[in-house]
């Protein structure tokens, strides 16, 4: 076995099959899956596709009928279930906090069982509380005194308490309202940049999978993987009709949420520095066929002016600096999604958004830029 | 009112305080006996119901036979049961009173304890397993504490009804305050009846209040529930 192992695979499922007693078909059928270390793998699919069963076989809440599961090269069957589970974070939809224990004691569950000393446990609890963005005064409350969003944060903190390399999440944000869900998803991504866990996420929500996962295993009833791909690949080239139907007709639009403004090729747009001469201004306006001219001052975007006004001012011999500028309506950052940029352009009723790259002018985005980028990577 | 009745009322009022003072030793002994019988019966009932509950939780098919048996016991008239057991254990044995009293608590205690364990939400059980708790640890540190509010409700009902039943045990020469009541009845002398009856009511209410306090102390999380905002 030594040598076959690839270093960056954290979880490896090989021909894993689960048939429940009294059921004719398999819930999961000869599933093989490599999950890279430090990545988020989403198990996505309709109910009954075996995604939760697959997840629960990783920490042996369900025992596979056949096949093998290895975590960092160690077969999960080689340890006792309790020992195995204490080394794996587990987050579920209904959170499952212990109602009779304070938040502090809930978070300390696994370190307590592992016999950490009091000082170390208390330090770790404080650290996690900050990490998941929970107010410290909540630590001595009971779960029923917290909101759904707060409870879910406690659930994540509890799962991370003993710093396990692997985190299993079963519909973790399914029970909170959409606004809180979006915030928790952002927080998870933010958290992941700090802790770099190998996360297996079960969800039936395409958007959630697209937003969070590095790779998606789209599963179908009977526990078979229809397609294993990055979110963008899944949207761009669905492997079959099932995938196409599951991800929806608007997969083109969904891809907008997967690409950021920073990925677009640089586009200067009808923008010049405020020191530009009339010749340069005319050349830029003609090239971009624009009625508006953007002006930068010391590398920052200063505003827009109507082309006619620029021409008449400069025609009268005055410099570009003398033109009164209108502040930009729409500006985006390189980390914004194309979807956000597009929405901004639409609602601001302009044809272009200015990219603000940490205070510097970073080019412009037009609807045409967005369209072209989807076409370029599409097939 | 006839003169005879007036005389009777003068000599036999609802309560005659001199008697209370004179017989204070007897009254104190009756209270202690009443309390002892109640506590022994409850303690025995709790031990037996713990075993029965464990059997039900472990083997679900035992739910029906155990519930049926304890319900049957509960329906037996208490006077009849005491009378039946008297020849078996002897009139003066405390167990003649304690055994039936304990038997009467079983239905209430078992039903409530089982309900307590079944009330533990599945996600909580699931999380406990997922964190790596062994079944025994899950039982002790998660399920048992969460069943406590239900168990305490059962114990309170059982305690109050046992205080009442103990008085009936006076028919076999036990029964604490019940003996005061019965002797008063026999002699048509109201004072012991009044004292016995009111003290047993006070005893029941006090015991209930004490158990309520214990329940609150055991379950601090229950007091602090509130409607969470988002």
XYZ file of C-alpha atoms in Angstrom:
609
model
C 0.000 0.000 0.000
C 2.863 2.384 0.746
C 3.725 4.433 -2.282
C 0.312 4.154 -3.804
C -0.748 6.971 -1.528
C -0.760 10.403 -3.063
C 0.228 12.989 -0.506
C -2.467 15.511 -1.085
C -5.430 13.146 -0.800
C -6.949 13.408 2.681
C -9.946 11.105 2.288
C -10.120 8.217 -0.136
C -13.245 6.173 -0.732
C -12.676 2.983 -2.702
C -15.630 0.997 -4.086
C -17.748 1.918 -1.080
C -21.152 0.226 -1.108
C -23.950 0.429 1.424
C -27.044 -1.733 1.265
C -29.478 -1.252 4.131
C -31.205 -4.285 5.633
C -34.500 -4.988 3.945
C -33.775 -2.741 1.002
C -33.356 -4.220 -2.454
C -31.115 -1.629 -4.061
C -27.896 -0.129 -2.769
C -28.053 3.271 -1.073
C -24.497 3.899 -2.179
C -23.103 1.843 -5.035
C -19.361 1.231 -5.510
C -18.472 4.836 -4.860
C -14.861 5.862 -5.292
C -13.814 9.372 -4.465
C -10.562 11.155 -3.654
C -10.873 14.275 -1.573
C -7.896 16.576 -1.602
C -6.315 17.782 1.584
C -7.520 21.229 2.574
C -10.304 21.345 -0.005
C -14.073 21.518 0.226
C -15.868 18.654 -1.490
C -19.633 19.015 -1.867
C -21.788 15.906 -2.106
C -24.707 17.343 -4.034
C -27.874 15.619 -5.105
C -31.610 15.045 -4.641
C -32.922 13.334 -1.515
C -32.317 9.609 -1.576
C -29.090 9.908 -3.545
C -27.023 8.556 -0.663
C -25.077 11.742 0.029
C -25.756 11.717 3.769
C -25.152 7.963 3.922
C -21.789 8.522 2.246
C -20.901 11.241 4.744
C -21.924 9.137 7.725
C -19.838 6.227 6.516
C -16.736 8.413 6.778
C -17.146 8.697 10.573
C -18.779 5.260 10.817
C -22.150 6.436 12.046
C -23.095 4.045 9.261
C -20.902 1.033 8.531
C -20.206 0.360 4.848
C -21.327 -2.998 3.476
C -18.153 -3.262 1.417
C -15.294 -1.151 0.163
C -12.800 0.896 2.116
C -12.483 4.414 3.430
C -9.124 5.865 4.361
C -8.365 9.130 6.115
C -4.782 10.280 5.612
C -3.876 6.746 4.655
C -5.444 5.071 7.691
C -8.415 2.746 7.202
C -11.330 4.020 9.299
C -12.131 0.437 10.301
C -8.759 0.102 12.027
C -9.813 2.309 14.961
C -12.742 2.165 17.365
C -15.645 4.318 16.179
C -15.292 6.600 19.237
C -11.577 7.145 18.686
C -12.168 7.814 14.992
C -15.011 10.295 15.583
C -13.076 12.325 18.153
C -10.632 13.087 15.356
C -13.324 14.210 12.887
C -15.415 17.371 13.184
C -19.128 16.779 12.638
C -21.718 19.483 11.969
C -25.394 18.728 11.318
C -28.348 20.746 10.099
C -30.238 20.795 13.402
C -26.923 21.584 15.138
C -27.688 19.175 18.005
C -26.187 21.295 20.768
C -26.597 19.783 24.235
C -29.438 21.873 25.731
C -28.369 21.233 29.334
C -24.824 22.451 28.860
C -23.562 25.992 28.526
C -22.081 27.119 25.221
C -18.624 26.902 26.799
C -19.206 23.316 27.855
C -20.725 22.408 24.474
C -17.641 23.660 22.643
C -15.409 21.809 25.107
C -17.113 18.432 24.513
C -14.369 16.685 22.559
C -11.354 18.233 24.375
C -13.049 17.134 27.613
C -13.300 13.565 26.377
C -9.701 13.685 25.193
C -8.696 14.660 28.722
C -7.140 18.052 28.010
C -6.334 20.058 31.127
C -8.715 22.843 32.154
C -6.415 25.710 31.211
C -5.875 24.384 27.690
C -9.604 23.763 27.184
C -10.545 27.230 28.349
C -7.917 28.856 26.091
C -9.128 26.808 23.145
C -12.777 27.731 23.770
C -11.916 31.433 23.834
C -9.874 31.093 20.656
C -12.681 29.290 18.799
C -15.270 31.777 19.975
C -13.312 34.543 18.305
C -12.627 32.396 15.244
C -16.297 31.707 14.511
C -17.331 35.279 15.307
C -19.336 34.653 18.456
C -19.683 37.167 21.286
C -17.760 36.010 24.344
C -20.572 36.876 26.733
C -22.650 34.097 25.137
C -20.287 31.451 26.485
C -22.107 31.045 29.785
C -25.567 30.932 28.250
C -27.524 27.841 27.284
C -28.225 26.881 23.642
C -31.932 27.762 23.874
C -30.975 31.356 24.637
C -29.210 31.730 21.276
C -30.542 32.480 17.789
C -30.352 29.894 15.020
C -27.356 31.566 13.421
C -25.501 31.781 16.717
C -26.253 28.130 17.455
C -24.865 27.111 14.088
C -21.634 29.023 14.831
C -21.379 27.169 18.141
C -21.892 23.919 16.230
C -18.942 24.756 13.974
C -16.792 25.798 16.953
C -17.641 22.550 18.745
C -16.705 20.534 15.671
C -13.357 22.339 15.372
C -12.554 22.151 19.097
C -9.896 19.452 19.015
C -8.521 20.794 15.721
C -9.460 17.756 13.615
C -8.017 17.651 10.099
C -11.369 16.641 8.636
C -14.752 18.309 8.994
C -17.997 16.629 7.938
C -20.941 18.965 7.409
C -24.444 17.641 6.756
C -26.673 20.412 5.358
C -25.063 22.746 7.889
C -27.003 25.847 6.900
C -30.316 24.219 5.985
C -32.197 25.339 9.084
C -31.452 29.065 9.024
C -33.103 31.764 6.942
C -31.522 32.754 3.593
C -29.907 35.960 4.849
C -28.247 34.272 7.814
C -27.343 31.347 5.544
C -25.496 33.591 3.109
C -23.600 35.186 5.970
C -22.675 31.829 7.489
C -21.497 30.604 4.083
C -19.234 33.632 3.739
C -17.946 33.052 7.238
C -17.189 29.425 6.456
C -15.147 30.414 3.406
C -13.350 33.005 5.474
C -12.754 30.451 8.229
C -11.465 27.943 5.702
C -8.736 30.349 4.560
C -7.529 30.340 8.187
C -7.921 26.689 9.182
C -7.540 24.802 5.863
C -9.544 21.730 6.823
C -10.591 18.973 4.495
C -14.327 19.551 4.427
C -16.983 17.208 3.101
C -20.234 19.101 2.709
C -23.584 17.460 2.045
C -26.160 19.705 0.403
C -29.120 19.598 -1.953
C -28.699 23.282 -2.723
C -26.899 23.862 -6.033
C -26.065 27.463 -5.147
C -24.543 26.443 -1.836
C -22.364 23.822 -3.533
C -21.286 26.282 -6.229
C -20.479 28.898 -3.664
C -18.541 26.819 -1.168
C -17.040 23.812 -2.901
C -13.719 23.365 -4.653
C -15.129 20.257 -6.254
C -18.654 18.888 -6.490
C -19.709 15.257 -6.657
C -23.210 15.361 -8.110
C -24.959 12.189 -7.003
C -28.057 10.457 -8.284
C -30.525 8.114 -6.600
C -28.843 4.788 -5.885
C -25.644 6.414 -4.734
C -23.869 6.886 -8.042
C -21.800 9.921 -8.946
C -23.083 11.420 -12.199
C -20.322 14.000 -12.416
C -17.314 15.006 -10.389
C -16.086 18.438 -11.357
C -15.161 21.922 -10.250
C -18.171 24.225 -9.927
C -17.289 26.061 -13.113
C -16.825 22.848 -15.123
C -20.099 21.498 -13.801
C -21.922 24.595 -15.038
C -20.050 24.862 -18.319
C -20.140 21.265 -19.422
C -22.705 19.056 -17.696
C -21.823 15.400 -18.308
C -25.376 14.275 -19.049
C -29.047 15.151 -18.971
C -29.432 14.454 -15.265
C -26.696 16.926 -14.416
C -28.122 19.463 -16.830
C -31.566 19.190 -15.315
C -30.294 19.234 -11.742
C -28.173 22.343 -12.097
C -30.983 24.105 -13.941
C -31.536 26.091 -17.124
C -29.873 29.140 -15.702
C -26.476 27.540 -15.356
C -25.009 30.206 -17.632
C -26.161 32.839 -15.182
C -24.981 30.763 -12.237
C -21.487 30.768 -13.686
C -21.483 34.514 -13.239
C -21.366 33.883 -9.527
C -18.311 31.660 -9.870
C -16.021 34.087 -11.681
C -14.656 37.273 -10.243
C -13.989 40.648 -11.787
C -10.298 40.077 -11.137
C -10.344 37.155 -13.603
C -11.324 39.383 -16.540
C -8.647 40.593 -18.929
C -7.671 44.195 -18.208
C -9.844 46.718 -19.981
C -8.776 50.361 -19.800
C -12.071 51.730 -21.186
C -12.604 55.388 -22.202
C -10.458 56.558 -19.337
C -7.448 58.873 -19.371
C -5.255 60.605 -16.801
C -6.180 64.201 -16.036
C -2.908 65.344 -17.646
C -3.977 63.981 -21.056
C -3.880 66.258 -24.099
C -6.793 66.740 -26.534
C -5.260 64.398 -29.096
C -5.191 61.455 -26.682
C -8.716 62.243 -25.463
C -10.098 62.187 -29.015
C -8.293 58.932 -29.819
C -9.656 57.175 -26.729
C -13.219 58.421 -27.249
C -13.159 57.289 -30.861
C -11.708 53.866 -30.021
C -14.306 53.184 -27.363
C -17.188 54.925 -29.179
C -18.152 56.453 -25.860
C -20.154 59.585 -24.997
C -18.471 59.800 -21.627
C -14.843 60.195 -20.636
C -13.434 58.849 -17.372
C -10.598 60.719 -15.690
C -8.001 59.452 -13.219
C -6.059 61.648 -10.867
C -2.832 60.296 -9.385
C -3.883 56.767 -10.253
C -7.319 57.035 -8.641
C -10.523 57.225 -10.584
C -11.836 60.789 -10.188
C -15.111 60.760 -12.149
C -16.898 60.923 -15.470
C -17.555 63.855 -17.789
C -19.743 64.053 -20.954
C -17.578 63.866 -24.098
C -19.194 67.076 -25.510
C -18.251 69.054 -22.463
C -14.668 67.753 -22.567
C -14.396 68.739 -26.236
C -15.780 72.261 -25.710
C -13.631 72.918 -22.642
C -10.443 71.660 -24.247
C -11.393 73.334 -27.557
C -11.438 76.624 -25.655
C -7.835 75.924 -24.706
C -8.424 74.968 -21.111
C -6.899 71.726 -19.654
C -8.839 68.532 -18.916
C -8.422 69.252 -15.192
C -10.839 72.173 -15.558
C -13.776 69.939 -16.562
C -16.290 69.364 -13.773
C -16.467 65.602 -13.116
C -19.407 63.534 -11.945
C -18.532 60.917 -9.328
C -18.695 57.306 -10.531
C -22.006 55.574 -9.845
C -20.859 51.990 -10.158
C -17.631 50.646 -8.851
C -16.596 47.117 -8.094
C -13.610 45.367 -6.539
C -11.561 42.606 -8.161
C -12.893 40.096 -5.624
C -16.527 40.784 -6.598
C -18.288 38.186 -8.700
C -19.288 38.899 -12.279
C -22.851 38.515 -11.101
C -22.396 41.331 -8.602
C -20.758 43.486 -11.275
C -23.554 42.819 -13.719
C -26.215 43.621 -11.173
C -24.435 46.844 -10.285
C -24.246 47.904 -13.902
C -27.948 47.169 -14.338
C -29.208 48.999 -11.285
C -26.917 52.003 -11.646
C -28.245 52.425 -15.183
C -24.786 52.914 -16.613
C -23.023 50.831 -19.179
C -19.838 50.366 -17.244
C -18.515 49.749 -13.747
C -15.166 51.063 -12.579
C -12.816 48.621 -10.893
C -11.403 49.910 -7.639
C -8.283 47.873 -6.926
C -7.431 48.832 -3.375
C -7.881 52.525 -4.119
C -6.167 52.414 -7.540
C -7.989 52.507 -10.855
C -8.061 48.904 -12.076
C -9.846 49.240 -15.428
C -13.526 48.986 -16.255
C -16.093 46.228 -16.699
C -18.807 46.406 -19.326
C -21.640 43.972 -20.049
C -19.784 43.104 -23.214
C -16.695 42.149 -21.153
C -18.822 39.820 -19.056
C -20.508 38.241 -22.067
C -17.172 37.680 -23.761
C -15.642 36.057 -20.678
C -18.424 33.476 -20.434
C -18.160 32.737 -24.150
C -14.376 32.405 -24.003
C -14.407 29.687 -21.359
C -17.673 28.138 -22.543
C -18.061 25.350 -25.039
C -79.653 23.618 67.873
C -80.542 21.308 70.727
C -78.879 21.743 74.114
C -77.205 18.324 73.747
C -75.661 19.377 70.453
C -74.463 22.617 72.010
C -72.767 20.697 74.810
C -71.249 18.310 72.298
C -69.868 21.204 70.280
C -68.430 22.808 73.379
C -66.607 19.626 74.445
C -65.810 18.351 70.948
C -64.795 21.351 68.813
C -63.065 20.991 65.457
C -59.771 21.397 67.211
C -58.944 21.407 70.897
C -55.533 22.969 71.375
C -54.871 21.433 74.805
C -54.997 18.017 73.174
C -52.509 19.118 70.539
C -50.102 20.283 73.243
C -50.615 17.184 75.387
C -50.182 14.768 72.518
C -47.397 16.638 70.718
C -45.067 13.627 71.088
C -47.590 11.339 69.444
C -48.170 13.881 66.659
C -44.448 14.280 66.031
C -44.043 10.493 65.897
C -46.925 10.262 63.420
C -45.358 12.878 61.145
C -42.015 11.079 61.199
C -43.653 7.727 60.513
C -45.652 9.244 57.663
C -42.564 10.779 56.132
C -40.529 7.603 56.595
C -43.139 5.453 54.873
C -43.436 7.978 52.027
C -39.684 8.245 51.483
C -39.109 4.486 51.713
C -41.933 3.793 49.265
C -40.650 6.459 46.850
C -37.069 5.239 47.103
C -38.050 1.640 46.476
C -40.355 2.749 43.654
C -37.547 4.742 42.045
C -35.104 1.832 42.180
C -37.599 -0.613 40.682
C -38.800 1.870 38.041
C -35.186 2.585 37.054
C -34.734 -1.104 36.352
C -38.048 -1.317 34.473
C -37.185 1.815 32.444
C -33.798 0.389 31.538
C -35.520 -2.793 30.366
C -37.980 -0.818 28.236
C -35.261 1.329 26.673
C -33.101 -1.698 25.984
C -35.854 -4.055 24.819
C -38.682 -2.081 23.291
C -41.003 -5.105 23.228
C -41.127 -4.988 27.020
C -43.010 -1.693 26.921
C -46.426 -3.367 26.672
C -46.035 -6.035 29.406
C -44.445 -3.568 31.849
C -46.997 -0.834 31.206
C -49.863 -3.319 31.453
C -48.617 -4.748 34.752
C -47.962 -1.405 36.414
C -51.337 -0.108 35.202
C -53.031 -3.169 36.654
C -51.361 -2.602 40.028
C -52.413 1.033 39.902
C -56.066 0.084 39.478
C -56.134 -2.205 42.555
C -58.007 -0.621 45.477
C -55.435 0.331 48.099
C -57.462 -0.896 51.091
C -57.771 -4.308 49.464
C -54.069 -4.483 48.687
C -53.034 -3.585 52.239
C -55.486 -6.127 53.611
C -54.150 -8.837 51.293
C -50.519 -8.233 52.215
C -51.089 -8.031 55.966
C -51.248 -11.829 56.473
C -48.159 -12.274 54.277
C -45.785 -9.888 56.069
C -47.570 -9.503 59.364
C -49.508 -6.561 60.575
C -46.660 -4.798 62.256
C -44.056 -5.060 59.527
C -43.303 -1.760 57.869
C -42.909 -3.596 54.535
C -46.578 -4.481 54.567
C -47.194 -0.807 54.000
C -44.097 0.106 51.954
C -44.397 -2.605 49.298
C -47.876 -1.678 48.046
C -47.107 2.029 48.350
C -44.000 1.537 46.192
C -45.962 -0.584 43.734
C -48.458 2.237 43.254
C -45.677 4.683 42.231
C -44.367 2.442 39.439
C -46.822 3.407 36.715
C -46.215 7.137 37.209
C -42.451 6.843 37.613
C -41.849 4.444 34.720
C -44.106 6.341 32.318
C -42.441 9.673 33.064
C -38.882 8.366 33.022
C -39.397 6.597 29.712
C -40.994 9.765 28.306
C -37.956 11.714 29.523
C -35.503 9.516 27.673
C -37.643 9.468 24.534
C -37.828 13.272 24.637
C -34.115 13.603 23.875
C -34.067 15.038 20.333
C -32.570 12.738 17.698
C -30.100 15.424 16.492
C -28.739 15.690 20.041
C -28.196 11.921 20.155
C -26.688 12.074 16.696
C -24.310 14.869 17.676
C -23.261 12.962 20.801
C -22.424 9.909 18.688
C -20.718 12.037 16.059
C -18.498 13.672 18.702
C -17.308 10.206 19.690
C -19.263 9.575 22.880
C -19.624 5.919 23.841
C -23.228 4.750 24.354
C -22.683 4.664 28.120
C -21.260 8.183 28.255
C -24.071 9.459 26.032
C -26.561 7.905 28.435
C -25.005 9.439 31.559
C -23.925 12.828 30.354
C -26.581 13.641 27.757
C -29.744 11.548 27.936
C -30.067 11.246 31.715
C -29.744 14.997 32.427
C -32.239 15.758 29.663
C -34.696 13.232 31.117
C -34.479 14.823 34.587
C -37.328 17.342 34.137
C -39.707 14.525 33.174
C -38.437 12.279 35.961
C -38.908 15.043 38.521
C -42.472 15.604 37.340
C -43.134 11.906 37.879
C -41.511 11.941 41.319
C -43.617 14.946 42.382
C -46.889 13.292 41.360
C -45.831 10.017 42.974
C -44.773 11.776 46.199
C -48.038 13.645 46.597
C -50.167 10.594 45.895
C -48.046 8.462 48.240
C -48.539 10.938 51.105
C -52.262 10.460 50.554
C -52.075 6.663 50.356
C -49.986 6.353 53.515
C -53.028 7.458 55.551
C -54.919 4.449 54.202
C -52.229 2.132 55.588
C -53.684 2.962 59.020
C -56.075 0.076 58.484
C -53.155 -2.296 58.998
C -51.810 -0.366 61.952
C -49.279 1.670 59.955
C -49.994 4.929 58.287
C -48.532 7.781 60.373
C -51.004 10.645 60.320
C -53.648 8.224 59.052
C -53.718 6.648 62.468
C -54.651 9.985 64.041
C -57.459 10.362 61.536
C -58.770 6.843 62.109
C -58.599 7.058 65.904
C -60.497 10.331 65.802
C -63.120 8.760 63.549
C -63.496 5.752 65.808
C -64.003 7.893 68.909
C -66.027 10.633 67.162
C -63.413 13.023 68.540
C -62.686 15.670 65.942
C -59.351 17.042 67.085
C -57.066 14.131 66.027
C -58.915 13.966 62.686
C -58.410 17.647 62.030
C -54.761 17.486 63.049
C -54.076 14.328 61.004
C -55.873 15.586 57.914
C -54.386 19.069 57.874
C -50.877 17.832 58.606
C -51.023 15.324 55.771
C -52.152 18.087 53.403
C -49.347 20.342 54.606
C -46.901 17.451 54.268
C -47.971 16.828 50.669
C -47.690 20.505 49.738
C -44.310 20.892 51.454
C -42.888 17.784 49.837
C -44.099 19.010 46.441
C -42.497 22.414 46.977
C -39.194 20.860 48.068
C -39.155 18.583 45.010
C -39.988 21.531 42.777
C -36.970 23.392 44.173
C -34.750 20.362 43.677
C -35.973 20.050 40.082
C -35.188 23.718 39.403
C -31.756 23.350 40.952
C -31.035 20.232 38.856
C -32.114 21.831 35.567
C -30.741 25.380 35.409
C -31.067 25.445 31.619
C -34.849 25.161 31.846
C -35.229 28.487 33.615
C -33.368 30.538 31.074
C -35.252 29.741 27.892
C -36.277 32.694 25.828
C -37.435 33.369 22.333
C -34.260 33.947 20.372
C -34.149 36.751 17.864
C -32.412 36.160 14.583
